[in-house]
Tab-separated table of C-alpha atoms in Angstrom:
chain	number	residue	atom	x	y	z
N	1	UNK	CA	0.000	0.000	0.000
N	2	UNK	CA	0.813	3.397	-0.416
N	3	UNK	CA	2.984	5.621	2.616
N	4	UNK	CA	0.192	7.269	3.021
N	5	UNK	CA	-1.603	4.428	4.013
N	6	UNK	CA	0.630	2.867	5.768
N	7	UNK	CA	0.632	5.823	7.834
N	8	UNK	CA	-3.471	5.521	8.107
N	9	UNK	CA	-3.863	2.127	8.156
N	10	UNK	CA	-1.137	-0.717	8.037
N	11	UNK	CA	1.566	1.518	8.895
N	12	UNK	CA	-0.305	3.525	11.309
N	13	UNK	CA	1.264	0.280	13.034
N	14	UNK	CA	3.866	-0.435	10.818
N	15	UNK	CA	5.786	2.984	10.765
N	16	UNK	CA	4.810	4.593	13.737
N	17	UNK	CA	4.129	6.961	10.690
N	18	UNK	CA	5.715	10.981	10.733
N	19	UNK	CA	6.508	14.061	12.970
N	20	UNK	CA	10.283	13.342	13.221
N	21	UNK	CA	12.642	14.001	15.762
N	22	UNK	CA	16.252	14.870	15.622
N	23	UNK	CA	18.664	11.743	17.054
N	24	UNK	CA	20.318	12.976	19.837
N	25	UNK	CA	24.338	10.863	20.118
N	26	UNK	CA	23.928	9.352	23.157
N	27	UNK	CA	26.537	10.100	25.882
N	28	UNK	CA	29.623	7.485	25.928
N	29	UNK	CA	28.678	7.185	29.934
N	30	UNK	CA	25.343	6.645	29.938
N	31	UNK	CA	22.463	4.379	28.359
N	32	UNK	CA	20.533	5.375	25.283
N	33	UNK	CA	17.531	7.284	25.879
N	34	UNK	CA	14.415	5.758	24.295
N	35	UNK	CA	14.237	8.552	21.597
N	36	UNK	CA	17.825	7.539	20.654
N	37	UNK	CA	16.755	3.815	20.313
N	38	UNK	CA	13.801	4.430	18.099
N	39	UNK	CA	15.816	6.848	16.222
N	40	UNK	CA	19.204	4.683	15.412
N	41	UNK	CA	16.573	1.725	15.072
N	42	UNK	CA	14.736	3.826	11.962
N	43	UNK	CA	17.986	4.993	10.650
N	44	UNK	CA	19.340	1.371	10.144
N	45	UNK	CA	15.812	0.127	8.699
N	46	UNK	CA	16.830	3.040	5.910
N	47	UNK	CA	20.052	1.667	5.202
N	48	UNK	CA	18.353	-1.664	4.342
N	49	UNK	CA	18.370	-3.349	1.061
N	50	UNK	CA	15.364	-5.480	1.203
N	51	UNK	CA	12.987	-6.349	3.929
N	52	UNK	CA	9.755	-8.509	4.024
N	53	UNK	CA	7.008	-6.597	6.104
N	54	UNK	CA	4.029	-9.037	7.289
N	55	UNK	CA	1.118	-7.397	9.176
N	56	UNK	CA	-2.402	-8.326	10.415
N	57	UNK	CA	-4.587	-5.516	11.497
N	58	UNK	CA	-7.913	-5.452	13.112
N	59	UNK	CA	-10.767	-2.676	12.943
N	60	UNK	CA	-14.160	-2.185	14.826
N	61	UNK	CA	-15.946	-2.371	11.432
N	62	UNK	CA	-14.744	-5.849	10.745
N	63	UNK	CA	-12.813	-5.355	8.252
N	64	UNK	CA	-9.369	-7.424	9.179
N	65	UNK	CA	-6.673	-8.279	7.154
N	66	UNK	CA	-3.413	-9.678	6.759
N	67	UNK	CA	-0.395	-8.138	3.917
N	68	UNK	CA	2.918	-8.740	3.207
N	69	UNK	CA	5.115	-6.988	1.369
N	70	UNK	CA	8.986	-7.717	0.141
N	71	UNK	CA	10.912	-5.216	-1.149
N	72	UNK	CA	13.805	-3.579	-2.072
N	73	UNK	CA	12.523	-0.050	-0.397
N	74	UNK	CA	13.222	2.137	-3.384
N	75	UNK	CA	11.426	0.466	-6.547
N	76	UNK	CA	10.992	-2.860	-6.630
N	77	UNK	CA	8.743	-4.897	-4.610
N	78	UNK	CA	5.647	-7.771	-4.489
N	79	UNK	CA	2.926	-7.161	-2.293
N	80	UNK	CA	-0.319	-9.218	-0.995
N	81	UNK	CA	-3.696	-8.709	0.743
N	82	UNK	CA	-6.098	-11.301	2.139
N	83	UNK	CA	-9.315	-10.913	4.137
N	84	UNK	CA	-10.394	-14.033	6.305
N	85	UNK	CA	-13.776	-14.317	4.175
N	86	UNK	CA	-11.589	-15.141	1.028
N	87	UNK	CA	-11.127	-11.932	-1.373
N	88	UNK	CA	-7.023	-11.343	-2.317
N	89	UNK	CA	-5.165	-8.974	-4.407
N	90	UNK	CA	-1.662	-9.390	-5.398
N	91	UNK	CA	0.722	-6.360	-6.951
N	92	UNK	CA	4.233	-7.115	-8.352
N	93	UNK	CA	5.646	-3.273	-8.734
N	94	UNK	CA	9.123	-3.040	-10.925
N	95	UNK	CA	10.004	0.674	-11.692
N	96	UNK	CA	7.252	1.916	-13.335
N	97	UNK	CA	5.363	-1.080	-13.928
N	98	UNK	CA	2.301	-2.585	-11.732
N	99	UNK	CA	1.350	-6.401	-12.412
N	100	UNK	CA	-1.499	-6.876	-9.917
N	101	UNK	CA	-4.023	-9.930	-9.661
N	102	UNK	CA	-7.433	-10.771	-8.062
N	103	UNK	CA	-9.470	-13.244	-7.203
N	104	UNK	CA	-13.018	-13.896	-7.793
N	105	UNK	CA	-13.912	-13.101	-4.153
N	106	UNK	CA	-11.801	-10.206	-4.376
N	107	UNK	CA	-13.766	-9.278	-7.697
N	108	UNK	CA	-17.188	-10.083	-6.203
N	109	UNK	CA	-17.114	-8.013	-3.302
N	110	UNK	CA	-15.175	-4.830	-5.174
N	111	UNK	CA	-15.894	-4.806	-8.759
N	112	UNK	CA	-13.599	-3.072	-10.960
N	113	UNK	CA	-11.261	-1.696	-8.103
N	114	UNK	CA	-8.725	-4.259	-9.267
N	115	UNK	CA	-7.649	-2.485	-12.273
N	116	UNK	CA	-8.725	-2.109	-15.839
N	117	UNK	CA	-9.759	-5.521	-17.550
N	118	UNK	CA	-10.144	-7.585	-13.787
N	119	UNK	CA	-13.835	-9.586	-15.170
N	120	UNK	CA	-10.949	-12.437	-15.710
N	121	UNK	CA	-10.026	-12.937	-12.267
N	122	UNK	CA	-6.312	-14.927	-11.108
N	123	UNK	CA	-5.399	-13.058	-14.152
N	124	UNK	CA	-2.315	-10.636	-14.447
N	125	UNK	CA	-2.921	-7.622	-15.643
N	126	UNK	CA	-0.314	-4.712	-16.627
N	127	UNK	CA	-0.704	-0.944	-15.876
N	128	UNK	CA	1.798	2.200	-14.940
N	129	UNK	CA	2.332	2.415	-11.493
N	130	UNK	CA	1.227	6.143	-11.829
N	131	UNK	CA	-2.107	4.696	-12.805
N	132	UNK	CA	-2.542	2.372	-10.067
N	133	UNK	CA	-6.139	2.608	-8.648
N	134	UNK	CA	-6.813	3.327	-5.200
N	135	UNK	CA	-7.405	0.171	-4.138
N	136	UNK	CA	-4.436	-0.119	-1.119
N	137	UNK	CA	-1.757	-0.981	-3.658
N	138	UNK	CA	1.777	-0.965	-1.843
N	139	UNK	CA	4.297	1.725	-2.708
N	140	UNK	CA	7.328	-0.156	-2.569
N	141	UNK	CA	8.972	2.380	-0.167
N	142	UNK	CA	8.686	3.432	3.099
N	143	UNK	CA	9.086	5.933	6.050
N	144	UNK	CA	11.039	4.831	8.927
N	145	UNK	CA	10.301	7.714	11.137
N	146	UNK	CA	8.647	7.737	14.657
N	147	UNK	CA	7.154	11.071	16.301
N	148	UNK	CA	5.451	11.133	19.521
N	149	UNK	CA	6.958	10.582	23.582
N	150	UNK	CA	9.210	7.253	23.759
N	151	UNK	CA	9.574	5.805	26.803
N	152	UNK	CA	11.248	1.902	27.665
N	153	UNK	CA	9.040	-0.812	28.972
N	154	UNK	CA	11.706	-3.517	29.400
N	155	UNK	CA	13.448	-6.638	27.657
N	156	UNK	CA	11.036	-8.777	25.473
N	157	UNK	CA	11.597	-11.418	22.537
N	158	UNK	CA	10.969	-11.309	19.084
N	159	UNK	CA	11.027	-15.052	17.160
N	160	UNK	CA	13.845	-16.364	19.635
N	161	UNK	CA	15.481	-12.873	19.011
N	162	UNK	CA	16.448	-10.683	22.638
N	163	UNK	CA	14.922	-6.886	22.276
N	164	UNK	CA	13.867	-4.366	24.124
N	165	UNK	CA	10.314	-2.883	24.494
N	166	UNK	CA	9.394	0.775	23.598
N	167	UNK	CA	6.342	2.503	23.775
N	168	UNK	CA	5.193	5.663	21.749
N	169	UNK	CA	2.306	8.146	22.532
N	170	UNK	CA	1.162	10.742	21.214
N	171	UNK	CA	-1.462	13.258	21.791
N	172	UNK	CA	-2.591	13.682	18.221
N	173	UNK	CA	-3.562	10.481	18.930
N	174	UNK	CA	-5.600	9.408	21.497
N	175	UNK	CA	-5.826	6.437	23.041
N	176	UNK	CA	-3.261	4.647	20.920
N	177	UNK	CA	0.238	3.770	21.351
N	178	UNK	CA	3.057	2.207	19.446
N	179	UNK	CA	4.862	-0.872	21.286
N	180	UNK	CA	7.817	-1.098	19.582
N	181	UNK	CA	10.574	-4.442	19.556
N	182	UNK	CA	13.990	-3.453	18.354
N	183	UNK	CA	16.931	-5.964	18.437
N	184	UNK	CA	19.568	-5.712	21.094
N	185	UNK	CA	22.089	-8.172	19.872
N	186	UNK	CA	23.584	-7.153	16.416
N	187	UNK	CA	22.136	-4.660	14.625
N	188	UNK	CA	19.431	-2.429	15.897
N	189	UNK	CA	16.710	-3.776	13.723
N	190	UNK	CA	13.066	-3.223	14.058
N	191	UNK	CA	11.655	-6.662	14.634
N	192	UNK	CA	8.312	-5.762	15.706
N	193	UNK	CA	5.185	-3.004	16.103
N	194	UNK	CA	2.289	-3.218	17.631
N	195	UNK	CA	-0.190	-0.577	17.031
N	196	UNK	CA	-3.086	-0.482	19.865
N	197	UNK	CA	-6.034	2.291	19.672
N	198	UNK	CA	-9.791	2.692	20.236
N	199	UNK	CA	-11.131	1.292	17.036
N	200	UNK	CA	-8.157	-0.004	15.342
N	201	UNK	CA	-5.101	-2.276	16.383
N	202	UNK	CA	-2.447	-4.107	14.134
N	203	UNK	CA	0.561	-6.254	14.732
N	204	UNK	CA	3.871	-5.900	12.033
N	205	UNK	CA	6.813	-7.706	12.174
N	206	UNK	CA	9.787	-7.454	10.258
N	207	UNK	CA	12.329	-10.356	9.152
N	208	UNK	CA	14.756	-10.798	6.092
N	209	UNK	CA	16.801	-8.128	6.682
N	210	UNK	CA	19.064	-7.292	3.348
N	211	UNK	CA	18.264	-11.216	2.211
N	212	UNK	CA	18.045	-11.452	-1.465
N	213	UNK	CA	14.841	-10.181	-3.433
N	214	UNK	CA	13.556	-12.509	-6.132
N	215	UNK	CA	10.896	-10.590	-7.377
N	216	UNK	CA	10.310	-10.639	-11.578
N	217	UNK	CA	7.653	-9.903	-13.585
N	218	UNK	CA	5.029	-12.636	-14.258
N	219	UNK	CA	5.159	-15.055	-16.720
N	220	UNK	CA	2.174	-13.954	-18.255
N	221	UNK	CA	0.617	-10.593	-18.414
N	222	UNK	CA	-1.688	-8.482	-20.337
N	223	UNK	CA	-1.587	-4.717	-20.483
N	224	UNK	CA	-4.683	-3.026	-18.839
């Protein structure tokens, strides 16, 4: 999906989404604040190569779902939605080009908002990525930046992996907060966010850190 959805939906959970706040070096003497975590944390999720993002989130009108995305954070990436009742929609994005597919379920419950040409669903179909309909396609970037008050809540564990527990507020926001996981052995990754608010919650995690990206245009494809 797009950063601006991530920043209103997915990555309302995922990113922390924007405000941004200066990294402060943290004193050779003492521990790193929690703003300095977060902030070396997003600074070496920028420096990444490729990372798979996998996220189920939860809303009060029912409308869960579960996406993951791979990609190479600048322009190449494959993306997928599913919705527990069945409907799915897959996007392969390579530069400029979108190759996104539905299924019937997906075509049933929102027809048309697919793409051009979708009647033949668990077909590919071709279009400019400037063209892509606004139907949560993924943008295969993404905004590591966290605004709001950071403040640590302890060790946790991530998958086996040791990290420590953050939490963000903030008072554009209220009610929710932003538990984040960052590694503590090796490199400060972000392994894990989970988003909790009135109406909405979502849990991301993140894994494959600079692993190789196989992602290639389908085998078959029509233009939209």
């Amino acid at each position: 999906m797009t950063a601006a959805l991530a920043c209103l939906a997915l990555g309302a959970a995922l990113a922390g989404c924007t405000h941004g706040a200066s990294a402060e070096a943290p004193s050779p003497s003492k521990e790193p604040t929690a703003r300095q975590l977060i902030d070396t944390a997003n600074d070496t999720m920028k420096a990444l190569t490729s990372v798979t993002i996998d996220a189920n989130s939860f809303d009060a009108s029912g409308e869960d779902r579960s996406t993951r995305l791979r990609t190479d954070l600048k322009g190449r990436c494959a993306y997928k939605t599913t919705w527990p009742a069945g409907p799915r929609i897959e996007q392969i994005r390579i530069g400029e080009t979108d190759y996104v597919r539905t299924n019937r379920a997906y075509d049933k419950r929102w027809p048309g908002k697919g793409g051009p040409d979708t009647h033949d669903s668990n077909r590919w179909i071709t279009s400019p990525s400037s063209e892509a309909p606004d139907n949560g396609l993924a943008d295969c970037t993404w905004d590591f930046t966290t605004f709001g008050v950071a403040k640590k809540r302890g060790p946790s564990e991530v998958d086996g992996r040791p990290a420590i527990r953050l939490i963000v507020t903030d008072k554009e926001d209220e009610g929710g907060a932003y538990n984040f996981h960052i590694a503590t052995e090796g490199k400060p990754y972000i392994l894990k966010v989970v988003y909790e608010g009135a109406e909405y919650h979502s849990v991301t995690t993140f894994s494959a850190f600079d692993e190789p990206l196989d992602v290639r245009p389908p085998a078959k494809a029509v233009g939209g």
